[in-house]
mmCIF file with all atom_site columns, C-alpha atoms in Angstrom:
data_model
loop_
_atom_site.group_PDB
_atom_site.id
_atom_site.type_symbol
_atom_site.label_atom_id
_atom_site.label_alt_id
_atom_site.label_comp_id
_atom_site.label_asym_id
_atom_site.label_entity_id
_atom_site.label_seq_id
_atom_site.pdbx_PDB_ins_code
_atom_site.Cartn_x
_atom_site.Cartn_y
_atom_site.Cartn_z
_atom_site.occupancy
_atom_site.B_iso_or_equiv
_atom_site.pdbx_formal_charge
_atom_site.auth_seq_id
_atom_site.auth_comp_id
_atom_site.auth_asym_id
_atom_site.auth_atom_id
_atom_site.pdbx_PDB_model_num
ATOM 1   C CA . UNK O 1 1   ? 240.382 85.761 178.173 1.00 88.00 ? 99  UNK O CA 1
ATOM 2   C CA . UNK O 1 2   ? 239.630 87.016 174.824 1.00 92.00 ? 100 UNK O CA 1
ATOM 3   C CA . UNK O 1 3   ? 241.107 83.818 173.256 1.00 93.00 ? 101 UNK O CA 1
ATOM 4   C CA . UNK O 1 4   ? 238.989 81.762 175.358 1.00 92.00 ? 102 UNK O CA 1
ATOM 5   C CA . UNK O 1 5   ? 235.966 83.701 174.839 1.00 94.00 ? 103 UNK O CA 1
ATOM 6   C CA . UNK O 1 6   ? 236.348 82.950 171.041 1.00 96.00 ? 104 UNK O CA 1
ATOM 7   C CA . UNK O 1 7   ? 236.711 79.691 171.230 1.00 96.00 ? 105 UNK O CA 1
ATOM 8   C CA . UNK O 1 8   ? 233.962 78.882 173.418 1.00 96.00 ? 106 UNK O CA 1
ATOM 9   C CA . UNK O 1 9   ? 231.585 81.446 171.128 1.00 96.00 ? 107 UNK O CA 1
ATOM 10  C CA . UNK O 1 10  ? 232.548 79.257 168.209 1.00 97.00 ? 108 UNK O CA 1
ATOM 11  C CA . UNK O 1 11  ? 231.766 76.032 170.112 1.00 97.00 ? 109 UNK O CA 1
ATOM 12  C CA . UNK O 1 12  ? 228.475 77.127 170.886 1.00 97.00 ? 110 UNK O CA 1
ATOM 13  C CA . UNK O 1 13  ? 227.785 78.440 167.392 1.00 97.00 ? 111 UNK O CA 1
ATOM 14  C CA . UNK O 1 14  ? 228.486 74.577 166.475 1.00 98.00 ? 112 UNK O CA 1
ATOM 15  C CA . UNK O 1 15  ? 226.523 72.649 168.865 1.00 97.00 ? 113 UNK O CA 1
ATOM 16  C CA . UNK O 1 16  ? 223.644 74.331 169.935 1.00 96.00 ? 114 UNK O CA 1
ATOM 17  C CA . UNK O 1 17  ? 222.438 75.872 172.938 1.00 93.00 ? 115 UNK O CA 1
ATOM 18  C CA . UNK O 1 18  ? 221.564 72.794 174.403 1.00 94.00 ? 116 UNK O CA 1
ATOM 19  C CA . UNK O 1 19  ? 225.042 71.096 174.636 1.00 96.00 ? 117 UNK O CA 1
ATOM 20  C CA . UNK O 1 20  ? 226.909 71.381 177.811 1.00 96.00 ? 118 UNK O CA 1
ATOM 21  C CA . UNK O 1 21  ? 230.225 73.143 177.259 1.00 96.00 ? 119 UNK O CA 1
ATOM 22  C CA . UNK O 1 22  ? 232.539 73.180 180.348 1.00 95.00 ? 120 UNK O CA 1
ATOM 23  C CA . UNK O 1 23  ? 236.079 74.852 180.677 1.00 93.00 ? 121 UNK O CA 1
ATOM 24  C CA . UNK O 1 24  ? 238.847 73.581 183.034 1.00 90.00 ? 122 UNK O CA 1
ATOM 25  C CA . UNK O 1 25  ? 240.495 76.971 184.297 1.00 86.00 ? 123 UNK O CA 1
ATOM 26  C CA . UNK O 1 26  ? 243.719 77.425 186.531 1.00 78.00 ? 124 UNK O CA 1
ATOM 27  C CA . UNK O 1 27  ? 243.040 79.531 189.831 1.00 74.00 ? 125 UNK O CA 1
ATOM 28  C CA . UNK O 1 28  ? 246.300 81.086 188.902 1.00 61.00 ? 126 UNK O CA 1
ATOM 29  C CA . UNK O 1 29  ? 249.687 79.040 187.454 1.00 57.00 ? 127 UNK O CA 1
ATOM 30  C CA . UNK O 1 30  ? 251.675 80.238 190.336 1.00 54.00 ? 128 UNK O CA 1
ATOM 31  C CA . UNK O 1 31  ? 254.374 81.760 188.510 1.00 58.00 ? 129 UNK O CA 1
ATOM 32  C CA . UNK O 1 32  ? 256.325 85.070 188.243 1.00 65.00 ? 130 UNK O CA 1
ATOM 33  C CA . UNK O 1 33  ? 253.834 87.521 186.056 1.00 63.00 ? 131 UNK O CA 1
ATOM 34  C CA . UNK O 1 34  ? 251.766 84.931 185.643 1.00 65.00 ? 132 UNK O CA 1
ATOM 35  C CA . UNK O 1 35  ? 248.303 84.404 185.627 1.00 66.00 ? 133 UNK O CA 1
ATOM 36  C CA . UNK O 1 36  ? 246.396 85.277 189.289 1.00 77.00 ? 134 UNK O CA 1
ATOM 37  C CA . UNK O 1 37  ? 244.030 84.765 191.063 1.00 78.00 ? 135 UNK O CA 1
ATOM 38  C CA . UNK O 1 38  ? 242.395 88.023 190.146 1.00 84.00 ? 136 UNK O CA 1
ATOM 39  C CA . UNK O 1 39  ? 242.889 87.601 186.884 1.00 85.00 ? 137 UNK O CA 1
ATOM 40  C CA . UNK O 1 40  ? 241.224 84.137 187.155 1.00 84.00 ? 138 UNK O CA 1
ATOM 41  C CA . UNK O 1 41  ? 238.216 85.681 188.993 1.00 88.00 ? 139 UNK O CA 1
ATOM 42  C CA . UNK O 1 42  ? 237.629 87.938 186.353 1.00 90.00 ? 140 UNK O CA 1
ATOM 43  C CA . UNK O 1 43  ? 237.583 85.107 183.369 1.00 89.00 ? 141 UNK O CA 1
ATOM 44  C CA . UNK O 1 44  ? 235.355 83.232 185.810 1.00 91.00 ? 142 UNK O CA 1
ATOM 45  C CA . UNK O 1 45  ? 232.699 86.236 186.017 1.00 91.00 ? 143 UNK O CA 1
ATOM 46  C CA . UNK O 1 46  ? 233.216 86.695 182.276 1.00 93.00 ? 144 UNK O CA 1
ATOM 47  C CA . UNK O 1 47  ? 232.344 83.030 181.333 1.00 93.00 ? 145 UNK O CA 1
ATOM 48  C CA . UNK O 1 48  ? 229.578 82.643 183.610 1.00 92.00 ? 146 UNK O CA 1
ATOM 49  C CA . UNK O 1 49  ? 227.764 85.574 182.483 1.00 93.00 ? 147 UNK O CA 1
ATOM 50  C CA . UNK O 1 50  ? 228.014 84.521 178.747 1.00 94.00 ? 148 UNK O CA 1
ATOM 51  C CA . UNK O 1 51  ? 226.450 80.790 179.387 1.00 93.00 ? 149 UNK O CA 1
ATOM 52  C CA . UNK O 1 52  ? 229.230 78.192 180.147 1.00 95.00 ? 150 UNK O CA 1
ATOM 53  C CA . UNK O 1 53  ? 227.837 74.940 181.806 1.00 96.00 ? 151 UNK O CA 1
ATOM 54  C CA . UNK O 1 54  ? 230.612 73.768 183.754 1.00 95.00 ? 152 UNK O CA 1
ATOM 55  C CA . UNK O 1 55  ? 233.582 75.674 184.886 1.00 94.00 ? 153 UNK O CA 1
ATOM 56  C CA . UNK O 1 56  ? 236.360 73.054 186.802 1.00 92.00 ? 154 UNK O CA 1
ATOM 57  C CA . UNK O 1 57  ? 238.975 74.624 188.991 1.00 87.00 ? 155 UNK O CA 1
ATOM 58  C CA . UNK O 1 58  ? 242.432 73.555 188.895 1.00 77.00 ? 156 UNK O CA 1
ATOM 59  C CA . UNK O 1 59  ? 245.618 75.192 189.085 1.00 68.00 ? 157 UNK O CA 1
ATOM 60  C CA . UNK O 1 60  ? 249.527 75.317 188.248 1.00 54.00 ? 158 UNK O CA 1
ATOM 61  C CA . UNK O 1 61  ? 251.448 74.419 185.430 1.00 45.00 ? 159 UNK O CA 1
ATOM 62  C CA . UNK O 1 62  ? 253.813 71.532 184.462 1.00 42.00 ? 160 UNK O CA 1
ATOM 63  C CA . UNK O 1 63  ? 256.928 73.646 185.589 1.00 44.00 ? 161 UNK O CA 1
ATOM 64  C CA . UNK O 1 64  ? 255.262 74.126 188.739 1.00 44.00 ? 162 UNK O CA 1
ATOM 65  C CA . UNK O 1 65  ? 252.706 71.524 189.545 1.00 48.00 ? 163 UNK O CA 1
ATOM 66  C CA . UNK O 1 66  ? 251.375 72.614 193.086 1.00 46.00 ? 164 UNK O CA 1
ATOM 67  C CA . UNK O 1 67  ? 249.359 69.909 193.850 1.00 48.00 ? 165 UNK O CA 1
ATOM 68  C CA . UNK O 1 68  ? 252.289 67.213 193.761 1.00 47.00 ? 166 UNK O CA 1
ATOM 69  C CA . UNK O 1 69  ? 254.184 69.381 196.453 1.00 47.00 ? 167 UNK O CA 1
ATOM 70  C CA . UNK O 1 70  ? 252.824 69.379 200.374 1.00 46.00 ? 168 UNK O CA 1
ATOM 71  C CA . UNK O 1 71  ? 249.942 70.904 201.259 1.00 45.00 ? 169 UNK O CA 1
ATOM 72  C CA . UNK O 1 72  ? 249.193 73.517 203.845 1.00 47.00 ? 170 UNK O CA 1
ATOM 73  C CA . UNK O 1 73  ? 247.280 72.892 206.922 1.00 47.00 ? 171 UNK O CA 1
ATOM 74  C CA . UNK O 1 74  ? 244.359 74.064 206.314 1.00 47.00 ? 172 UNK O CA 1
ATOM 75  C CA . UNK O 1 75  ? 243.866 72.589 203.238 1.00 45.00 ? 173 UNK O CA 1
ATOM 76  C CA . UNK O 1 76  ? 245.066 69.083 204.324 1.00 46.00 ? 174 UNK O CA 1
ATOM 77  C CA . UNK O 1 77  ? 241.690 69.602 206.507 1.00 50.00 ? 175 UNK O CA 1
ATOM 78  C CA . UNK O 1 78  ? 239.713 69.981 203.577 1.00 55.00 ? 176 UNK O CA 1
ATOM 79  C CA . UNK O 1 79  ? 241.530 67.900 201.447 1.00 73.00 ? 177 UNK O CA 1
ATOM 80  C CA . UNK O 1 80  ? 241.044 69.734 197.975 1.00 76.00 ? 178 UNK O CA 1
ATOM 81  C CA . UNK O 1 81  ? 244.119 72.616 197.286 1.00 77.00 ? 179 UNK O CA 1
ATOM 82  C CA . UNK O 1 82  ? 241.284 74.876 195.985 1.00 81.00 ? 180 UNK O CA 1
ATOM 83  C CA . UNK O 1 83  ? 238.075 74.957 197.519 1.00 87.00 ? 181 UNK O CA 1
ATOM 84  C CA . UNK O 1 84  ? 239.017 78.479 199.059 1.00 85.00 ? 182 UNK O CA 1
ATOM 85  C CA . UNK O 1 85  ? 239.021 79.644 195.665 1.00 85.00 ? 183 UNK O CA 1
ATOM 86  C CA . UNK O 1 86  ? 235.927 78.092 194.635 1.00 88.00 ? 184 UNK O CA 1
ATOM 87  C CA . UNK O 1 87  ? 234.029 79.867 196.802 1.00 89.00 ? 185 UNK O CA 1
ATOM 88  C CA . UNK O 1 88  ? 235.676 83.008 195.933 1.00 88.00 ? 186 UNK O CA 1
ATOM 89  C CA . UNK O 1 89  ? 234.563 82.302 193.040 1.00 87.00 ? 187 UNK O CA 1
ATOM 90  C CA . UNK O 1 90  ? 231.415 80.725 193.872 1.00 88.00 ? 188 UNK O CA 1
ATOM 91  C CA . UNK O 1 91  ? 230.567 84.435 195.251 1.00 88.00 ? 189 UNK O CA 1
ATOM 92  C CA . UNK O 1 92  ? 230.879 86.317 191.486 1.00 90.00 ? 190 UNK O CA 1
ATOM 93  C CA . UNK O 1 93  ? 228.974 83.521 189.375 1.00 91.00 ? 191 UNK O CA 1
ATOM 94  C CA . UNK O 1 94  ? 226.031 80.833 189.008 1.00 90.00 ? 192 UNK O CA 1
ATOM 95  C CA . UNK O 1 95  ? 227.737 78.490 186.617 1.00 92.00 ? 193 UNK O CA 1
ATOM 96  C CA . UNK O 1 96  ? 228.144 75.128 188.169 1.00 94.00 ? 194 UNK O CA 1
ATOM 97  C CA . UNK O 1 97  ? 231.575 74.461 189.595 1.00 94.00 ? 195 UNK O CA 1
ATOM 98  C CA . UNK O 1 98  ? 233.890 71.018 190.068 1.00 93.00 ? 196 UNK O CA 1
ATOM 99  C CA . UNK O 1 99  ? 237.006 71.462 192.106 1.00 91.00 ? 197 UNK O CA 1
ATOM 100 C CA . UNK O 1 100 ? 240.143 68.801 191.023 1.00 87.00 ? 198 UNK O CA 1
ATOM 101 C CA . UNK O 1 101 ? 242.863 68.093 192.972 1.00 85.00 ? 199 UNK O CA 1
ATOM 102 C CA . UNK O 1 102 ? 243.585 66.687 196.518 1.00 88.00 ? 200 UNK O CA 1
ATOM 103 C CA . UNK O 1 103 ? 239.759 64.433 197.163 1.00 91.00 ? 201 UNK O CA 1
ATOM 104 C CA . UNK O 1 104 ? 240.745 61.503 198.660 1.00 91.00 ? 202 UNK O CA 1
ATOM 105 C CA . UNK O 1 105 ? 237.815 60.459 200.720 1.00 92.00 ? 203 UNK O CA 1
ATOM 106 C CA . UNK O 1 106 ? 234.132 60.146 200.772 1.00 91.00 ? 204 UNK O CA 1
ATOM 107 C CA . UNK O 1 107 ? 234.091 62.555 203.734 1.00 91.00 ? 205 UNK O CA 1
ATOM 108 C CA . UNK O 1 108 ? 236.050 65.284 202.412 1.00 91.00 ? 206 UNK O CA 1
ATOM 109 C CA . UNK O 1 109 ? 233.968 65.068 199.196 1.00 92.00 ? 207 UNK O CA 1
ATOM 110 C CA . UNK O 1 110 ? 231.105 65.089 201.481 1.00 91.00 ? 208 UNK O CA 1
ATOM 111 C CA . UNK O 1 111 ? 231.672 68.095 202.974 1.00 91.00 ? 209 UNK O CA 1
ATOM 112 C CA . UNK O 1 112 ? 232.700 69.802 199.975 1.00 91.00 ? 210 UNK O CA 1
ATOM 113 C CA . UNK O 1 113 ? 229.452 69.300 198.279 1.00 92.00 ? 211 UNK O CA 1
ATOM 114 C CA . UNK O 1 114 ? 227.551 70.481 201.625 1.00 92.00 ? 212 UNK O CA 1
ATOM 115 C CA . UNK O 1 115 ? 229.080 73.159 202.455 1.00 88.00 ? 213 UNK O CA 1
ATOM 116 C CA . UNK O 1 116 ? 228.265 74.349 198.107 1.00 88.00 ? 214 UNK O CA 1
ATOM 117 C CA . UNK O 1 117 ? 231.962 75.347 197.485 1.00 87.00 ? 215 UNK O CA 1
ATOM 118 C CA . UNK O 1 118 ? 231.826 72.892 194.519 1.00 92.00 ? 216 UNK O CA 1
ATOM 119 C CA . UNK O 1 119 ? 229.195 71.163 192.777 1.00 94.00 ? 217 UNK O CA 1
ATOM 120 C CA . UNK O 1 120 ? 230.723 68.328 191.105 1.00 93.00 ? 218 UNK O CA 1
ATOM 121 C CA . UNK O 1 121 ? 234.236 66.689 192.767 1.00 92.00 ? 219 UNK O CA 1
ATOM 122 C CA . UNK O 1 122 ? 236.539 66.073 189.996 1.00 90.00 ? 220 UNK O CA 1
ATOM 123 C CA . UNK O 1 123 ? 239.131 62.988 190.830 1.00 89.00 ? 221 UNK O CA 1
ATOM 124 C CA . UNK O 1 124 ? 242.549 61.720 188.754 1.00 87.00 ? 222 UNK O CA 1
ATOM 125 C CA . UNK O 1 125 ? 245.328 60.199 190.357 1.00 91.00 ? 223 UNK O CA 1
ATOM 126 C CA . UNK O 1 126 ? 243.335 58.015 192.705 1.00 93.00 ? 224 UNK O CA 1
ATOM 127 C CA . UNK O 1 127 ? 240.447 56.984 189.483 1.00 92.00 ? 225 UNK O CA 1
ATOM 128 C CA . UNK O 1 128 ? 244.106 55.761 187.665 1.00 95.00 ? 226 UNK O CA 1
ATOM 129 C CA . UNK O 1 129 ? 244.555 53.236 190.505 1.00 95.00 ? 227 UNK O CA 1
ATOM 130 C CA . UNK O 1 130 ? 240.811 52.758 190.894 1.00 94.00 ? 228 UNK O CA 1
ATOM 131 C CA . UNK O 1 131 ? 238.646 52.977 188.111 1.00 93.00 ? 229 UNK O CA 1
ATOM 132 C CA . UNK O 1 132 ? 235.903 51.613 190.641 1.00 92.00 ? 230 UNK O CA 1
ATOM 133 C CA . UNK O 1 133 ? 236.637 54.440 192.728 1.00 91.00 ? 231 UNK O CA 1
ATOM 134 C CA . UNK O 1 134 ? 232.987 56.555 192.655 1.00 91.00 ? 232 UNK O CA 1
ATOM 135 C CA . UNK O 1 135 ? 231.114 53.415 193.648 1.00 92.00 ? 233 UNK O CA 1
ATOM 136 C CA . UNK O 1 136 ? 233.144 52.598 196.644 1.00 91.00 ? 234 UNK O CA 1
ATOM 137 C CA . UNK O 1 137 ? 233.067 56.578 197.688 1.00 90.00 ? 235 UNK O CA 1
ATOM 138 C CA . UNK O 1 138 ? 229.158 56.057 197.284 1.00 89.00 ? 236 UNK O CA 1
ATOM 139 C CA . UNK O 1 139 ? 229.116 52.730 199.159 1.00 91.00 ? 237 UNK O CA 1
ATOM 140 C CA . UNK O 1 140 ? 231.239 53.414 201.839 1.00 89.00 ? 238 UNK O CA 1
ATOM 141 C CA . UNK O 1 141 ? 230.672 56.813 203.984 1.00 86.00 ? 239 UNK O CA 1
ATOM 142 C CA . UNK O 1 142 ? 234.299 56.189 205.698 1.00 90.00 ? 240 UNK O CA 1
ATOM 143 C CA . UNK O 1 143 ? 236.258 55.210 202.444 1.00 91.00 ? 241 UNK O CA 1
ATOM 144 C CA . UNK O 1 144 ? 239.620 57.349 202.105 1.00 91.00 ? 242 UNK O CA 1
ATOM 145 C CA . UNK O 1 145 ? 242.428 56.662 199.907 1.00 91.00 ? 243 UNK O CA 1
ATOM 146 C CA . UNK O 1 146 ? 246.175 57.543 200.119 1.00 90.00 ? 244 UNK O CA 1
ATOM 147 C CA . UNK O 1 147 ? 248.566 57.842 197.263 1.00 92.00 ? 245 UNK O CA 1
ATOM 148 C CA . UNK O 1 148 ? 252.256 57.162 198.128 1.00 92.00 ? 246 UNK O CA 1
ATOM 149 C CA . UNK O 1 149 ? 254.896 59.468 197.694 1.00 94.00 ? 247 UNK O CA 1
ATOM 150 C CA . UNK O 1 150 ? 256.546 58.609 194.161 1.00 95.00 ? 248 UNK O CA 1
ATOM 151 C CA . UNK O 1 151 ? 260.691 58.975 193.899 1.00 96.00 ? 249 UNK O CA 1
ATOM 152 C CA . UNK O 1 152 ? 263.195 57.163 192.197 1.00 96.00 ? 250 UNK O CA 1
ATOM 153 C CA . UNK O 1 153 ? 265.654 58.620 194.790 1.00 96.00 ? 251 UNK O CA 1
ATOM 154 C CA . UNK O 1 154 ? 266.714 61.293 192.671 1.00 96.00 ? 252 UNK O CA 1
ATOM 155 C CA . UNK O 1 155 ? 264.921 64.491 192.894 1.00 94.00 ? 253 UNK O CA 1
ATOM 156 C CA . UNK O 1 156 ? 266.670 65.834 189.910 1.00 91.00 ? 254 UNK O CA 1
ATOM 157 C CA . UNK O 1 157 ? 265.026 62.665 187.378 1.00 91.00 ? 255 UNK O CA 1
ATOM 158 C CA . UNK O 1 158 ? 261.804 63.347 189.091 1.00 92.00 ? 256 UNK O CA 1
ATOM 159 C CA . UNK O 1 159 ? 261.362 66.340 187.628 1.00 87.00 ? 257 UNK O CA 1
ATOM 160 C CA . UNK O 1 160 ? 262.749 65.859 184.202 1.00 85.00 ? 258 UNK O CA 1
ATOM 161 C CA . UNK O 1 161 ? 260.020 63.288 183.316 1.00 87.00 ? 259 UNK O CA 1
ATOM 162 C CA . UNK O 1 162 ? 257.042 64.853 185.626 1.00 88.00 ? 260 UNK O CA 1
ATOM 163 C CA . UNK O 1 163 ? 257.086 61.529 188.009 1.00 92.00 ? 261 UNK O CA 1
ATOM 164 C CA . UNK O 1 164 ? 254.146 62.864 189.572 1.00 91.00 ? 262 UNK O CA 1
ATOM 165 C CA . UNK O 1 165 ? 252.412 63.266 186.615 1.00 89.00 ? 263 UNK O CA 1
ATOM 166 C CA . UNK O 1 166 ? 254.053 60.795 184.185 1.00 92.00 ? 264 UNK O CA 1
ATOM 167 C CA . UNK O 1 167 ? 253.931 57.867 186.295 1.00 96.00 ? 265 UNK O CA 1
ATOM 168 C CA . UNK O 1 168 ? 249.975 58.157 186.492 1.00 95.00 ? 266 UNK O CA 1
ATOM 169 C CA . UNK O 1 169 ? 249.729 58.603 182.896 1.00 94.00 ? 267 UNK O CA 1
ATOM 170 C CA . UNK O 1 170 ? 251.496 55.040 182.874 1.00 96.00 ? 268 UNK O CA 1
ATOM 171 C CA . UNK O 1 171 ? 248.637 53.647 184.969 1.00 97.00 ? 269 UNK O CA 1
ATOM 172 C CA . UNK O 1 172 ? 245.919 54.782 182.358 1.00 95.00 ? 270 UNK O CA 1
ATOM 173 C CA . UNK O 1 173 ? 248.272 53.223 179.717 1.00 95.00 ? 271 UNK O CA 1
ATOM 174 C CA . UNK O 1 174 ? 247.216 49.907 181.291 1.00 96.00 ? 272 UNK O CA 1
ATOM 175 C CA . UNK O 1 175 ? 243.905 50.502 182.018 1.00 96.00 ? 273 UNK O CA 1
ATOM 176 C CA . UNK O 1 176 ? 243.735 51.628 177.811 1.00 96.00 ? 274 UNK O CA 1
ATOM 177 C CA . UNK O 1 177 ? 245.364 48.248 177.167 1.00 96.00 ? 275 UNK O CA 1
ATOM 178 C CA . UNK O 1 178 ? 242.727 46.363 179.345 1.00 96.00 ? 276 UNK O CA 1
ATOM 179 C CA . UNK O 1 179 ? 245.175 45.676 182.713 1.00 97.00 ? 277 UNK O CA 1
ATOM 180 C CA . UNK O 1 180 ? 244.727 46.239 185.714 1.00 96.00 ? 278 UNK O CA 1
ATOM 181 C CA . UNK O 1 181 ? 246.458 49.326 187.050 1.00 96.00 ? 279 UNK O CA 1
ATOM 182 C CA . UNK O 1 182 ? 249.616 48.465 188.757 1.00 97.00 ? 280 UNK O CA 1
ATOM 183 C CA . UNK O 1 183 ? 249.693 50.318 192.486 1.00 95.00 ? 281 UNK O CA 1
ATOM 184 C CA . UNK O 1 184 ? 253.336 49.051 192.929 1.00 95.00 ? 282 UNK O CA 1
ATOM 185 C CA . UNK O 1 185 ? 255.233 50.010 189.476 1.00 97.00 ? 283 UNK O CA 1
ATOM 186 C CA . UNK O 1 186 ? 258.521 50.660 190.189 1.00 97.00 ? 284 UNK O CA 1
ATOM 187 C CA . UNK O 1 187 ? 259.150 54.301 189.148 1.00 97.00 ? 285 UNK O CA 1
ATOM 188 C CA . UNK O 1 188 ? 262.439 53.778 188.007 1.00 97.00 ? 286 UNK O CA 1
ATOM 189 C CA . UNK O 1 189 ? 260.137 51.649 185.785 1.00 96.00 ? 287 UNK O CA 1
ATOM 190 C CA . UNK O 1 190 ? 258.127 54.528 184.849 1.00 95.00 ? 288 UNK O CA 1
ATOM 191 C CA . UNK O 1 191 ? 261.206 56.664 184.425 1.00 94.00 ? 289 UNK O CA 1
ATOM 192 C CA . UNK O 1 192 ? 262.568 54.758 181.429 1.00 94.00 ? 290 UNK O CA 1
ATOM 193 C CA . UNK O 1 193 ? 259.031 54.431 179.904 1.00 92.00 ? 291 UNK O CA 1
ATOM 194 C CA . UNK O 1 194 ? 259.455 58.305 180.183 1.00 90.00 ? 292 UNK O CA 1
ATOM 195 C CA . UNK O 1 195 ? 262.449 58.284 178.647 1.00 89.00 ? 293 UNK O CA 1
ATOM 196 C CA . UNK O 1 196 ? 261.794 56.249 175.903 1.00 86.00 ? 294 UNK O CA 1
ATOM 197 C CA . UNK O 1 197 ? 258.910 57.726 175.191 1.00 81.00 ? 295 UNK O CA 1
ATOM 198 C CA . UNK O 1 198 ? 259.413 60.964 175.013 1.00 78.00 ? 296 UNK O CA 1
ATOM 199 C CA . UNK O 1 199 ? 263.424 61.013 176.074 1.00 70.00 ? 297 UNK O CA 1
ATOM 200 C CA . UNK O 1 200 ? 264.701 61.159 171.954 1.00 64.00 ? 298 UNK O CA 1
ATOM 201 C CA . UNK O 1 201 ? 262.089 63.950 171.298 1.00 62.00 ? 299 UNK O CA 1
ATOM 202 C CA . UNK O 1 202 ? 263.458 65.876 173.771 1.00 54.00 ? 300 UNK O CA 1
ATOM 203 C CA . UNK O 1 203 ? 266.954 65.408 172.982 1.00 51.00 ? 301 UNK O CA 1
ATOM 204 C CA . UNK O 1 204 ? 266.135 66.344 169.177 1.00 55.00 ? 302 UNK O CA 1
ATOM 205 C CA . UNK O 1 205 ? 263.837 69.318 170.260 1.00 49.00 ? 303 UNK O CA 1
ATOM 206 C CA . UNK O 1 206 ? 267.190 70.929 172.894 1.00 42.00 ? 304 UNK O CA 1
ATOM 207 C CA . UNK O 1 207 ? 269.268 70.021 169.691 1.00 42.00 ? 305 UNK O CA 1
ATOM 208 C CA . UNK O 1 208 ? 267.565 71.822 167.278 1.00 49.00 ? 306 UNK O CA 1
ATOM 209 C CA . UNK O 1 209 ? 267.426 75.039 169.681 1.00 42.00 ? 307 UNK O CA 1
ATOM 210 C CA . UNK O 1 210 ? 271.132 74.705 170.061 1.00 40.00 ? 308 UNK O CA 1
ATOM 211 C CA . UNK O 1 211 ? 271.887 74.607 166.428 1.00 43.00 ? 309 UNK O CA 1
ATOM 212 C CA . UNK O 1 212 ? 269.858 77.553 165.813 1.00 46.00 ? 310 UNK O CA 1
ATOM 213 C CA . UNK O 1 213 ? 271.416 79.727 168.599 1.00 42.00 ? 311 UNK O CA 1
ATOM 214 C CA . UNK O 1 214 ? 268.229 79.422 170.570 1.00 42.00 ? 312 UNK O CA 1
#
């Protein structure tokens, strides 16, 4: 918190009270003496009170991404993996919230928004696919959108290049390079982009560590 308290204190002290400064803050990263929930809560009260504009909620980290595994029921309901949290949250602090992760359709946005859990709706995966997404959500009342499941077959490469994560960074590759997303890559595809990409690095960096005892 401290670390986060000085940066933001230095932001400020370069732009001015007048430019909105937002954080993007993990409900917890869901690992063993990690960071919880409570812990979370507190940063949230802490930032808040000192004049952040935006805080978005999120949560996990890249060794455990939680919202690329299956969620429970009663968040499949709402759609979002944590608008609980927000409006634990919501509860300790007036700064303006967006929840990220899970939104797939103009409903469960909908009834995010109404029922003031979250202020803003913060969308990824399905804007990579869709950059036209928010005007169809605004245009259509019953507009949903499903993501497929993403394997190449072997659990084991899934994980070593983040599939989940990874093969939507591939999508805004295209977009970046003025093509149209491709709904239908082949993630084997994105696999050996993965690998080439980022495959030697990680062969040099698991060297290095080995040479040096590590």
């Amino acid at each position: 918190m401290r670390f986060v308290i000085e940066v933001y204190r230095a932001i400020r002290a370069a732009v001015g009270d007048d430019y909105p400064v937002g954080i993007k803050l993990n409900s917890a990263d869901f690992m063993r003496g990690g960071f919880t929930e409570e812990e979370s809560q507190e940063v949230v009260r802490v930032l808040g009170g000192i004049g952040v504009d935006l805080i978005e909620i999120s949560g996990g980290t890249y060794e455990n991404p939680v919202m690329n595994g299956s969620m429970a029921d009663s968040t499949q309901q709402r759609e979002a993996y944590f608008l609980a949290y927000a409006e634990r949250v919501r509860a300790i602090t007036d700064a303006p919230l967006m929840v990220t992760g899970g939104f797939r359709s103009s409903a469960g946005m909908t009834d995010a928004l109404t029922r003031g859990a979250t202020d803003l709706i913060g969308i990824a995966r399905p804007m990579a696919l869709d950059p036209d997404l928010p005007k169809k959500i605004m245009a259509e009342s019953g507009f949903s959108m499903r993501l497929r499941k993403l394997s190449t077959g072997v659990p084991a490469f899934d994980k070593m290049v983040a599939l989940d994560i990874t093969w939507y960074e591939h999508q805004l590759q295209r977009i970046a390079k003025h093509r149209k997303p491709d709904p239908d890559m082949n993630e084997w595809l994105s696999f050996a982009k993965s690998m080439l990409y980022y495959g030697r690095c990680f062969i040099r960096n698991r060297h290095r560590r080995s040479s040096r005892g590590l």
